[in-house]
Short mmCIF file of C-alpha atoms and ligand atoms in Angstrom, two decimals:
data_model
loop_
_atom_site.label_atom_id
_atom_site.label_comp_id
_atom_site.label_asym_id
_atom_site.label_seq_id
_atom_site.Cartn_x
_atom_site.Cartn_y
_atom_site.Cartn_z
CA MET A 195 28.33 -63.73 -40.43
CA PRO A 196 26.30 -61.35 -38.15
CA GLN A 197 24.33 -59.17 -40.15
CA ASN A 198 24.97 -55.52 -39.42
CA ASN A 199 21.70 -53.95 -40.55
CA GLN A 200 22.40 -50.44 -39.45
CA LYS A 201 21.54 -47.99 -42.22
CA SER A 202 23.84 -45.36 -40.54
CA ASN A 203 27.33 -45.44 -41.91
CA VAL A 204 28.89 -46.10 -38.54
CA VAL A 205 29.76 -49.87 -37.78
CA SER A 206 28.63 -50.63 -34.48
CA PHE A 207 31.50 -51.92 -31.96
CA SER A 208 31.21 -55.44 -32.55
CA THR A 209 33.04 -56.58 -29.34
CA ASN A 210 32.18 -55.40 -25.78
CA LEU A 211 35.56 -54.45 -24.59
CA GLU A 212 35.16 -55.93 -21.24
CA SER A 213 37.91 -54.73 -18.85
CA GLU A 214 40.77 -57.17 -17.76
CA LYS A 215 39.07 -57.11 -14.21
CA GLU A 216 35.73 -58.14 -15.60
CA LYS A 217 37.42 -60.84 -17.73
CA SER A 218 39.54 -62.13 -14.97
CA GLY A 219 36.50 -62.31 -12.70
CA MET A 220 37.73 -65.16 -10.76
CA ASP A 221 34.16 -65.81 -9.21
CA GLN A 222 33.12 -69.25 -9.87
CA ILE A 223 30.17 -71.32 -8.99
CA ARG A 224 30.69 -74.88 -7.80
CA ILE A 225 27.80 -77.54 -8.00
CA GLN A 226 27.46 -81.17 -6.98
CA GLY A 227 24.91 -82.61 -9.32
CA GLY A 228 21.96 -84.94 -8.98
CA TYR A 229 19.84 -83.43 -6.34
CA ALA A 230 16.18 -82.86 -6.76
CA LEU A 231 14.78 -79.24 -6.02
CA ASN A 232 12.04 -79.07 -3.36
CA GLY A 233 10.66 -75.79 -1.69
CA ASP A 234 9.74 -72.30 -2.43
CA ILE A 235 11.46 -69.59 -4.33
CA GLU A 236 10.37 -65.84 -4.45
CA ILE A 237 10.80 -64.50 -7.97
CA SER A 238 12.23 -61.16 -8.39
CA GLY A 239 10.97 -57.97 -10.37
CA ALA A 240 11.68 -58.27 -14.02
CA LYS A 241 15.06 -57.17 -15.20
CA ASN A 242 13.85 -56.24 -18.64
CA ALA A 243 10.90 -54.09 -17.32
CA ALA A 244 12.91 -52.30 -14.50
CA LEU A 245 15.71 -51.20 -16.55
CA LYS A 246 13.16 -49.17 -18.87
CA LEU A 247 11.07 -48.08 -15.99
CA ALA A 248 14.08 -46.33 -14.23
CA CYS A 249 14.78 -44.50 -17.49
CA ALA A 250 11.14 -43.32 -17.53
CA CYS A 251 12.29 -40.97 -14.71
CA LEU A 252 13.80 -38.72 -17.02
CA LEU A 253 10.62 -37.72 -18.47
CA THR A 254 9.28 -35.59 -15.46
CA ASP A 255 10.73 -33.40 -12.75
CA GLU A 256 8.98 -35.29 -10.08
CA VAL A 257 9.76 -38.41 -8.08
CA LEU A 258 9.10 -41.83 -9.80
CA THR A 259 9.08 -44.75 -7.26
CA LEU A 260 9.56 -48.25 -8.26
CA THR A 261 8.69 -51.11 -6.03
CA ASN A 262 9.32 -55.16 -6.54
CA CYS A 263 12.45 -53.68 -8.01
CA PRO A 264 15.57 -55.75 -8.54
CA ASN A 265 17.96 -53.35 -7.21
CA THR A 266 20.82 -55.79 -6.78
CA LEU A 267 21.11 -56.96 -10.26
CA ARG A 268 24.48 -55.72 -11.93
CA ASP A 269 22.65 -54.37 -14.80
CA MET A 270 20.50 -52.10 -12.62
CA ARG A 271 23.72 -51.06 -10.76
CA SER A 272 25.26 -50.01 -13.93
CA LEU A 273 22.00 -48.11 -15.01
CA TYR A 274 21.93 -46.27 -11.78
CA ASP A 275 25.62 -45.16 -12.37
CA LEU A 276 24.37 -43.83 -15.61
CA LEU A 277 21.38 -42.13 -14.27
CA LYS A 278 23.44 -40.41 -11.38
CA HIS A 279 26.05 -39.21 -13.96
CA ILE A 280 23.37 -37.59 -15.89
CA GLY A 281 21.90 -36.07 -12.69
CA VAL A 282 18.94 -38.18 -11.43
CA GLU A 283 19.04 -38.39 -7.63
CA ILE A 284 18.39 -42.28 -6.49
CA THR A 285 17.41 -43.48 -3.12
CA GLU A 286 16.98 -47.34 -2.31
CA ASP A 287 15.43 -49.37 0.26
CA ALA A 288 15.37 -53.14 -0.13
CA ASP A 289 13.42 -53.50 -3.46
CA THR A 290 12.19 -50.00 -3.61
CA ALA A 291 13.88 -47.22 -5.56
CA LYS A 292 12.78 -43.75 -5.92
CA PHE A 293 14.24 -41.51 -8.80
CA HIS A 294 14.19 -37.70 -9.08
CA ALA A 295 15.34 -36.04 -12.24
CA ALA A 296 14.80 -32.52 -10.83
CA SER A 297 18.09 -31.13 -12.59
CA ILE A 298 19.91 -32.77 -15.49
CA LYS A 299 23.62 -32.26 -15.15
CA ASP A 300 24.81 -33.94 -18.19
CA LYS A 301 22.99 -35.15 -21.49
CA THR A 302 25.70 -37.60 -22.40
CA ALA A 303 25.55 -41.29 -21.91
CA PRO A 304 29.60 -41.85 -22.03
CA TYR A 305 30.98 -44.98 -23.85
CA ASP A 306 32.46 -46.18 -20.69
CA LEU A 307 29.12 -46.53 -18.81
CA VAL A 308 27.17 -47.61 -22.05
CA ARG A 309 29.61 -50.30 -22.88
CA LYS A 310 28.94 -52.17 -19.58
CA MET A 311 25.17 -52.22 -20.19
CA ARG A 312 23.66 -51.99 -23.54
CA ALA A 313 20.13 -50.92 -22.29
CA SER A 314 21.57 -47.61 -21.50
CA ILE A 315 20.33 -46.79 -24.91
CA MET A 316 17.05 -46.15 -23.31
CA VAL A 317 17.94 -42.88 -22.01
CA LEU A 318 18.03 -41.46 -25.41
CA GLY A 319 14.36 -41.17 -26.15
CA PRO A 320 13.39 -39.79 -22.63
CA LEU A 321 16.27 -37.28 -22.71
CA LEU A 322 15.55 -36.16 -26.11
CA ALA A 323 11.85 -35.73 -25.58
CA ARG A 324 12.09 -33.79 -22.27
CA HIS A 325 15.56 -31.96 -22.80
CA GLY A 326 15.61 -31.68 -26.50
CA LYS A 327 19.05 -32.88 -26.73
CA ALA A 328 21.02 -36.24 -25.86
CA ARG A 329 24.41 -37.63 -26.74
CA VAL A 330 24.46 -41.46 -26.14
CA SER A 331 27.22 -43.76 -27.02
CA LEU A 332 26.32 -46.48 -29.54
CA PRO A 333 26.02 -49.43 -27.30
CA GLY A 334 28.19 -51.60 -29.35
CA GLY A 335 27.45 -55.28 -29.74
CA CYS A 336 27.53 -58.10 -27.18
CA ALA A 337 28.42 -61.77 -27.16
CA ILE A 338 25.23 -62.87 -28.65
CA GLY A 339 25.22 -60.52 -31.41
CA THR A 340 25.89 -57.05 -33.14
CA ARG A 341 22.72 -55.62 -31.50
CA PRO A 342 22.25 -52.46 -33.86
CA VAL A 343 20.00 -49.64 -32.61
CA ASN A 344 19.06 -48.13 -36.11
CA PHE A 345 15.39 -48.53 -35.60
CA HIS A 346 15.52 -46.51 -32.28
CA ILE A 347 17.46 -43.83 -34.40
CA ASP A 348 15.31 -43.99 -37.57
CA GLY A 349 11.98 -43.87 -35.22
CA LEU A 350 13.34 -40.61 -33.52
CA VAL A 351 14.07 -39.10 -36.82
CA ALA A 352 10.36 -39.88 -37.85
CA MET A 353 9.61 -37.95 -34.94
CA GLY A 354 11.44 -34.71 -36.18
CA ALA A 355 14.78 -35.40 -34.37
CA LYS A 356 18.08 -34.23 -35.96
CA ILE A 357 20.45 -37.17 -35.47
CA GLU A 358 24.23 -37.56 -36.34
CA LEU A 359 26.63 -40.21 -35.63
CA ASN A 360 30.04 -39.05 -34.54
CA GLU A 361 32.88 -40.87 -33.23
CA GLY A 362 30.67 -43.69 -31.91
CA TYR A 363 28.31 -41.26 -30.32
CA ILE A 364 24.42 -40.54 -31.51
CA GLU A 365 24.25 -36.81 -31.14
CA ALA A 366 20.53 -36.08 -31.24
CA GLU A 367 18.48 -32.80 -30.97
CA ALA A 368 14.98 -31.72 -31.17
CA GLU A 369 14.62 -28.07 -30.94
CA GLY A 370 11.25 -27.12 -29.84
CA GLY A 371 10.55 -30.70 -28.76
CA LEU A 372 9.61 -34.06 -30.95
CA ALA A 373 6.72 -34.02 -33.40
CA GLY A 374 4.32 -36.81 -33.34
CA GLY A 375 5.04 -39.15 -36.14
CA THR A 376 4.33 -42.64 -37.60
CA TYR A 377 7.16 -45.22 -37.65
CA THR A 378 6.85 -49.06 -38.89
CA PHE A 379 9.60 -51.25 -37.40
CA PRO A 380 11.26 -53.12 -40.14
CA ARG A 381 11.33 -55.88 -37.60
CA VAL A 382 9.74 -56.31 -34.00
CA SER A 383 12.19 -54.50 -31.62
CA HIS A 384 11.65 -54.90 -27.77
CA THR A 385 13.61 -51.82 -26.61
CA GLY A 386 13.28 -50.11 -29.84
CA THR A 387 9.42 -49.89 -29.14
CA GLU A 388 9.90 -48.82 -25.65
CA ASN A 389 12.30 -46.16 -26.39
CA LEU A 390 10.04 -44.51 -28.92
CA MET A 391 6.87 -44.99 -26.95
CA MET A 392 8.57 -43.15 -23.93
CA ALA A 393 10.03 -40.17 -26.32
CA ALA A 394 6.42 -40.07 -27.87
CA THR A 395 4.71 -39.36 -24.38
CA LEU A 396 6.13 -35.60 -24.61
CA ALA A 397 6.08 -35.17 -28.31
CA ASN A 398 3.68 -32.57 -30.00
CA GLY A 399 0.79 -34.48 -31.54
CA LYS A 400 0.06 -38.18 -32.07
CA THR A 401 2.65 -40.99 -32.72
CA VAL A 402 1.63 -44.20 -34.03
CA LEU A 403 4.12 -47.15 -33.86
CA LYS A 404 3.37 -50.09 -36.18
CA ASN A 405 4.87 -53.81 -35.92
CA ALA A 406 5.55 -52.94 -32.32
CA ALA A 407 6.78 -55.35 -29.88
CA LYS A 408 4.07 -56.90 -27.65
CA GLU A 409 6.29 -58.22 -24.84
CA PRO A 410 4.50 -57.95 -21.19
CA GLU A 411 7.54 -55.60 -20.15
CA VAL A 412 6.19 -53.01 -22.88
CA VAL A 413 2.75 -53.11 -21.39
CA ASP A 414 4.21 -52.71 -17.74
CA LEU A 415 6.10 -49.60 -19.07
CA ALA A 416 3.02 -48.36 -20.86
CA ASP A 417 1.01 -48.75 -17.49
CA CYS A 418 3.79 -46.90 -15.56
CA LEU A 419 3.92 -44.09 -18.09
CA ARG A 420 -0.02 -43.72 -17.97
CA ALA A 421 0.29 -43.62 -14.18
CA MET A 422 2.50 -40.48 -15.01
CA GLY A 423 -0.06 -38.93 -17.07
CA ALA A 424 0.97 -40.32 -20.48
CA LYS A 425 -1.90 -41.02 -23.13
CA ILE A 426 -1.12 -44.36 -24.53
CA GLU A 427 -3.16 -47.23 -26.25
CA GLY A 428 -2.60 -50.35 -28.13
CA ASP A 429 0.46 -51.58 -26.05
CA GLY A 430 0.50 -55.28 -26.09
CA THR A 431 -0.62 -55.17 -29.70
CA ASP A 432 1.45 -54.56 -32.90
CA THR A 433 -0.03 -50.92 -33.20
CA ILE A 434 0.63 -48.45 -30.15
CA ILE A 435 -0.84 -44.97 -30.38
CA ILE A 436 0.65 -42.20 -28.22
CA GLU A 437 -0.84 -38.69 -27.86
CA GLY A 438 1.77 -36.37 -26.70
CA VAL A 439 1.02 -34.26 -23.43
CA GLU A 440 2.70 -31.16 -22.06
CA LYS A 441 4.24 -32.68 -19.12
CA LEU A 442 4.46 -35.97 -17.06
CA HIS A 443 4.24 -36.09 -13.06
CA GLY A 444 5.57 -38.70 -10.55
CA ALA A 445 4.08 -42.03 -9.90
CA THR A 446 4.57 -45.27 -7.95
CA HIS A 447 4.76 -48.50 -9.98
CA SER A 448 5.37 -52.00 -9.12
CA VAL A 449 7.65 -54.03 -11.64
CA LEU A 450 6.15 -56.99 -13.00
CA PRO A 451 7.56 -60.39 -11.98
CA ASP A 452 10.50 -61.69 -14.17
CA ARG A 453 9.14 -64.13 -16.54
CA ILE A 454 12.40 -65.47 -17.66
CA GLU A 455 13.64 -66.10 -14.11
CA THR A 456 10.08 -67.89 -13.62
CA GLY A 457 10.88 -69.92 -16.76
CA THR A 458 14.44 -70.86 -15.71
CA PHE A 459 13.30 -72.23 -12.48
CA LEU A 460 10.70 -74.34 -14.34
CA ILE A 461 13.10 -75.79 -16.53
CA ALA A 462 15.41 -76.42 -13.44
CA VAL A 463 12.82 -78.81 -12.14
CA GLY A 464 12.55 -80.32 -15.54
CA LEU A 465 16.04 -81.13 -15.13
CA THR A 466 16.28 -82.20 -11.50
CA GLY A 467 12.94 -83.67 -10.74
CA GLY A 468 11.29 -82.52 -7.57
CA GLU A 469 8.80 -79.73 -6.76
CA LEU A 470 9.06 -75.96 -6.50
CA ARG A 471 6.52 -73.33 -5.63
CA LEU A 472 7.57 -70.08 -7.51
CA LYS A 473 6.12 -67.10 -5.49
CA LYS A 474 4.87 -63.63 -6.57
CA THR A 475 4.87 -64.69 -10.17
CA ASN A 476 2.23 -65.97 -12.71
CA LEU A 477 2.16 -67.87 -16.13
CA LYS A 478 0.17 -65.50 -18.30
CA SER A 479 2.92 -64.38 -20.26
CA LEU A 480 4.94 -67.80 -20.52
CA SER A 481 2.10 -69.66 -22.41
CA ALA A 482 4.57 -70.67 -25.37
CA LEU A 483 7.00 -72.04 -22.96
CA ILE A 484 4.47 -73.89 -20.80
CA ALA A 485 2.90 -75.55 -23.84
CA GLN A 486 6.44 -77.07 -24.70
CA LEU A 487 7.19 -78.00 -21.23
CA LYS A 488 3.93 -79.98 -20.77
CA ASP A 489 4.96 -81.87 -24.10
CA ALA A 490 8.24 -82.51 -22.68
CA GLY A 491 6.44 -84.03 -19.44
CA VAL A 492 6.90 -81.03 -16.92
CA ASP A 493 3.81 -80.51 -14.77
CA VAL A 494 2.97 -76.58 -14.18
CA THR A 495 0.12 -75.00 -12.64
CA GLU A 496 -0.86 -71.94 -11.15
CA ASP A 497 -2.23 -71.38 -7.48
CA GLY A 498 -3.24 -67.85 -6.66
CA GLU A 499 0.11 -65.64 -6.96
CA ASP A 500 2.21 -68.84 -6.96
CA VAL A 501 3.31 -71.08 -9.73
CA VAL A 502 3.69 -74.77 -8.87
CA VAL A 503 6.25 -76.97 -11.15
CA SER A 504 6.91 -80.62 -10.63
CA ARG A 505 8.35 -83.72 -12.38
CA THR A 506 8.65 -86.96 -10.84
CA GLY A 507 11.59 -89.13 -11.54
CA GLU A 508 9.80 -91.84 -13.59
CA ASN A 509 8.49 -90.20 -16.54
CA ARG A 510 11.63 -89.11 -18.67
CA LEU A 511 11.64 -86.00 -20.50
CA LYS A 512 10.47 -86.22 -24.16
CA GLY A 513 12.48 -84.35 -27.04
CA VAL A 514 10.41 -81.33 -28.65
CA ASP A 515 11.36 -78.84 -31.17
CA ILE A 516 11.50 -75.14 -30.47
CA MET A 517 11.98 -71.93 -32.42
CA THR A 518 12.53 -68.57 -30.87
CA GLU A 519 10.26 -65.83 -32.05
CA ALA A 520 9.12 -62.27 -30.93
CA TYR A 521 6.52 -62.34 -27.92
CA PRO A 522 4.20 -64.12 -27.86
CA GLY A 523 6.54 -66.71 -29.54
CA PHE A 524 8.98 -68.82 -27.69
CA PRO A 525 11.21 -66.43 -25.91
CA THR A 526 14.88 -66.32 -27.15
CA ASP A 527 15.79 -65.61 -23.36
CA MET A 528 14.83 -69.21 -22.54
CA GLN A 529 16.48 -70.96 -25.56
CA ALA A 530 19.81 -71.83 -23.72
CA GLN A 531 17.94 -73.11 -20.61
CA PHE A 532 15.40 -75.15 -22.90
CA MET A 533 18.24 -76.63 -25.13
CA THR A 534 19.96 -77.86 -21.74
CA MET A 535 16.85 -79.69 -20.78
CA LEU A 536 16.66 -81.32 -24.20
CA CYS A 537 19.97 -82.79 -23.67
CA LEU A 538 18.57 -85.28 -21.10
CA ALA A 539 15.37 -85.83 -22.96
CA GLU A 540 14.37 -89.12 -24.73
CA GLY A 541 14.82 -88.86 -28.42
CA ALA A 542 16.01 -85.61 -30.22
CA GLY A 543 14.87 -82.23 -30.22
CA MET A 544 15.50 -79.22 -32.70
CA VAL A 545 16.16 -75.62 -31.57
CA THR A 546 16.14 -72.77 -33.93
CA GLU A 547 17.33 -69.35 -32.96
CA THR A 548 15.81 -66.66 -34.95
CA ILE A 549 16.14 -63.43 -33.11
CA PHE A 550 20.16 -63.17 -32.58
CA GLU A 551 23.04 -64.26 -34.71
CA ASN A 552 25.24 -65.78 -32.31
CA ARG A 553 23.25 -67.18 -29.27
CA PHE A 554 24.54 -70.69 -29.23
CA MET A 555 27.75 -70.18 -27.13
CA HIS A 556 26.36 -72.58 -24.56
CA VAL A 557 26.69 -75.43 -27.06
CA PRO A 558 30.33 -76.37 -26.98
CA GLU A 559 30.23 -76.03 -23.18
CA LEU A 560 27.32 -78.46 -22.91
CA CYS A 561 29.14 -80.92 -25.23
CA ARG A 562 32.12 -80.93 -22.82
CA MET A 563 29.62 -82.17 -20.26
CA GLY A 564 28.51 -85.17 -22.63
CA ALA A 565 25.76 -83.46 -24.38
CA ASN A 566 25.17 -84.60 -28.08
CA ILE A 567 24.49 -81.22 -30.02
CA THR A 568 24.94 -80.62 -33.65
CA VAL A 569 24.63 -77.04 -35.00
CA GLN A 570 23.69 -76.21 -38.46
CA GLY A 571 23.49 -72.29 -39.03
CA ASN A 572 20.85 -71.16 -36.69
CA SER A 573 19.50 -74.36 -35.75
CA ALA A 574 20.94 -77.19 -33.41
CA ILE A 575 19.78 -80.81 -33.13
CA ILE A 576 19.86 -82.07 -29.63
CA ARG A 577 20.06 -85.83 -29.19
CA GLY A 578 19.10 -87.01 -25.64
CA VAL A 579 21.71 -88.70 -23.64
CA ASP A 580 21.44 -90.81 -20.51
CA GLY A 581 23.53 -88.43 -18.34
CA LEU A 582 25.68 -85.36 -18.21
CA LYS A 583 28.96 -85.32 -16.50
CA GLY A 584 30.13 -82.53 -14.40
CA ALA A 585 33.17 -80.46 -15.77
CA GLU A 586 34.74 -76.90 -15.54
CA VAL A 587 32.73 -74.62 -18.01
CA MET A 588 33.00 -70.87 -19.04
CA ALA A 589 30.05 -68.80 -19.02
CA THR A 590 29.86 -66.41 -22.16
CA ASP A 591 26.59 -64.36 -21.77
CA LEU A 592 23.69 -64.00 -19.21
CA ARG A 593 21.45 -66.90 -20.39
CA ALA A 594 24.18 -69.22 -21.59
CA SER A 595 25.59 -68.89 -18.08
CA VAL A 596 22.35 -69.94 -16.25
CA ALA A 597 21.95 -72.72 -18.62
CA LEU A 598 25.45 -74.19 -17.50
CA VAL A 599 24.39 -73.93 -13.92
CA LEU A 600 21.18 -75.74 -14.71
CA ALA A 601 23.32 -78.63 -16.56
CA GLY A 602 25.33 -78.84 -13.28
CA LEU A 603 22.46 -79.49 -11.21
CA ALA A 604 21.34 -82.35 -13.35
CA ALA A 605 25.02 -83.54 -14.14
CA GLU A 606 26.67 -86.39 -12.41
CA GLY A 607 29.64 -85.12 -10.18
CA GLU A 608 31.03 -81.81 -9.81
CA THR A 609 30.66 -78.75 -12.26
CA VAL A 610 32.51 -75.38 -11.89
CA VAL A 611 31.12 -72.47 -13.90
CA ASN A 612 33.55 -69.78 -14.47
CA ARG A 613 33.20 -65.99 -15.44
CA ILE A 614 29.67 -65.78 -13.54
CA TYR A 615 29.79 -61.93 -13.52
CA HIS A 616 27.59 -62.55 -16.42
CA LEU A 617 25.06 -64.39 -14.14
CA ASP A 618 24.94 -61.38 -11.78
CA ARG A 619 23.61 -59.09 -14.53
CA GLY A 620 20.28 -60.78 -14.69
CA TYR A 621 19.54 -63.30 -11.64
CA GLU A 622 19.18 -61.92 -8.26
CA ASN A 623 20.81 -64.36 -5.42
CA LEU A 624 20.67 -67.13 -7.63
CA VAL A 625 23.02 -69.34 -5.53
CA LYS A 626 21.02 -68.72 -2.38
CA LYS A 627 17.71 -69.33 -4.22
CA LEU A 628 18.81 -72.76 -5.48
CA SER A 629 20.70 -73.74 -2.16
CA ASN A 630 17.52 -73.08 -0.04
CA VAL A 631 15.74 -75.80 -2.18
CA GLY A 632 18.17 -78.59 -2.05
CA ALA A 633 20.74 -77.70 -4.60
CA LYS A 634 24.35 -78.31 -3.55
CA ILE A 635 25.88 -75.04 -4.78
CA THR A 636 28.30 -72.72 -3.68
CA ARG A 637 29.97 -69.46 -4.80
CA GLU A 638 33.78 -68.86 -4.65
C1 LIG B 900 15.48 -57.05 -25.47
O1 LIG B 900 16.63 -56.75 -26.35
C2 LIG B 900 15.92 -57.84 -24.39
N1 LIG B 900 16.68 -56.76 -23.33
C3 LIG B 900 16.73 -59.12 -24.55
O2 LIG B 900 17.15 -59.74 -23.36
C4 LIG B 900 15.87 -59.98 -25.16
O3 LIG B 900 16.38 -61.26 -25.78
C5 LIG B 900 15.51 -59.28 -26.71
O4 LIG B 900 14.58 -57.99 -26.39
C6 LIG B 900 14.24 -60.09 -27.54
O5 LIG B 900 13.13 -60.16 -26.61
C7 LIG B 900 16.29 -55.76 -22.67
O6 LIG B 900 14.95 -55.88 -22.96
C8 LIG B 900 17.20 -54.99 -22.02
P1 LIG B 900 15.26 -56.46 -30.14
P2 LIG B 900 16.47 -55.90 -27.45
O7 LIG B 900 15.54 -54.96 -30.32
O8 LIG B 900 15.35 -55.01 -27.29
C9 LIG B 900 17.34 -56.32 -34.33
C10 LIG B 900 18.54 -60.86 -21.81
O9 LIG B 900 19.05 -61.82 -22.03
N2 LIG B 900 17.41 -55.01 -34.08
O10 LIG B 900 13.88 -57.05 -29.84
O11 LIG B 900 17.90 -55.24 -27.97
C11 LIG B 900 18.29 -57.18 -33.22
O12 LIG B 900 19.60 -57.12 -33.75
C12 LIG B 900 18.43 -59.75 -22.94
O13 LIG B 900 17.72 -60.39 -20.90
C13 LIG B 900 18.04 -54.26 -35.19
O14 LIG B 900 18.29 -54.71 -36.31
O15 LIG B 900 15.99 -56.86 -28.68
C14 LIG B 900 17.71 -58.59 -33.00
O16 LIG B 900 18.10 -59.33 -34.12
C15 LIG B 900 19.14 -60.44 -24.16
N3 LIG B 900 17.89 -53.00 -35.26
C16 LIG B 900 16.05 -58.10 -33.49
O17 LIG B 900 16.11 -56.85 -34.05
C17 LIG B 900 17.48 -52.28 -34.01
O18 LIG B 900 17.37 -50.85 -34.05
C18 LIG B 900 15.30 -57.83 -32.07
O19 LIG B 900 16.14 -57.26 -31.14
C19 LIG B 900 16.93 -52.98 -32.83
C20 LIG B 900 17.05 -54.36 -33.05
#
């Protein structure tokens, strides 16, 4: 039973009421499995950095420029719609985007926009910090869990905000601005840390965030905020200290490479064999994954700004056990992809998901392809099989859908993945990137 650990008395919307159009999205991906991957793939800027970096534009009336920005991602499109609704002028050119929040038109983030993209909650801290007021729809849950935002709310209250929850909206005020405060996260929260860190940059006084998230995206955001004039230290550790300043100015910042996209392609080679050179990325934030991949028999090396991954056909993957944890532990966003690889490993592997309460929806679909997986609570035992068979499968959430694509690349015969609008949220040009390195994959 998903826990709803919101202190507030509002039960967050537990289902993401996708529109009929979204649900009926007939987009499908068709894959003929069994082809090794060989060649180069360019990694895009990180979705889970860019979404927050874009919201940082609300903290200044000057222009914020992001380069290496994954503008074509569906989640970025949704966020840009919201930022424009609020009054931000956005100009894009390839993977550069310029944001100018010179005049805020509307401090409300409406449900219809927020429900499409939960990370919209990231406008709450910046709007409140610079404009003293914000009305943001509770994002509601999604397929993988109830996704409460109580830490975001409690942290802002600790910084002097007056917050009420009315009709599914967070109504926040900070007359005279936020005051520096101390907040200890009851459990590590990636976006919670980022929301409060952004809010604290313009608060009166010093803010201390304890039990803070240490993801590389948090550090990337802190780097950008410092370029804008913020005073932040300790990012990347569990205690972040922010000295509030009068105002922030514009800046230009390059979005860091997407470590989850990188990890996804490492696992793709684990499944199909071959050799890929991943460009414009690095391994420094993937050590937990790399260690497990090497144990499983996948060879990964760094070569300058590139990562080279290979697996020759003869050595079969070996089963290993993984447990998802907050960074720098094994990333929950890599769990579905790694489980898929374990389906073809020799022996058994155990996967334990400790971050989200419902992140095994890829399991029944993998079993339809011949995988041998048993789920017990938040753990799954995967017993390796000799091969997977192509089938028609259904994507349910972003990382489960990419796991099904990976399974299709390695399966015998044809796989059709339905509802792939989930994929478009977090992977730029996935079909093109894979077909360029030998996959037999098309989009219909
Ligand atoms: C971010 O989600 C990422 N999203 C997720 O990526 C990622 O899986 C997650 O961090 C963990 O790394 C973005 O950055 C946009 P949390 P976030 O707050 O910040 C509970 C993907 O596939 N919690 O670290 O929402 C929460 O329910 C997505 O790209 C509260 O209880 O995750 C969860 O169990 C999926 N109250 C745990 O904490 C709160 O106020 C960790 O969540 C906040 C969180």
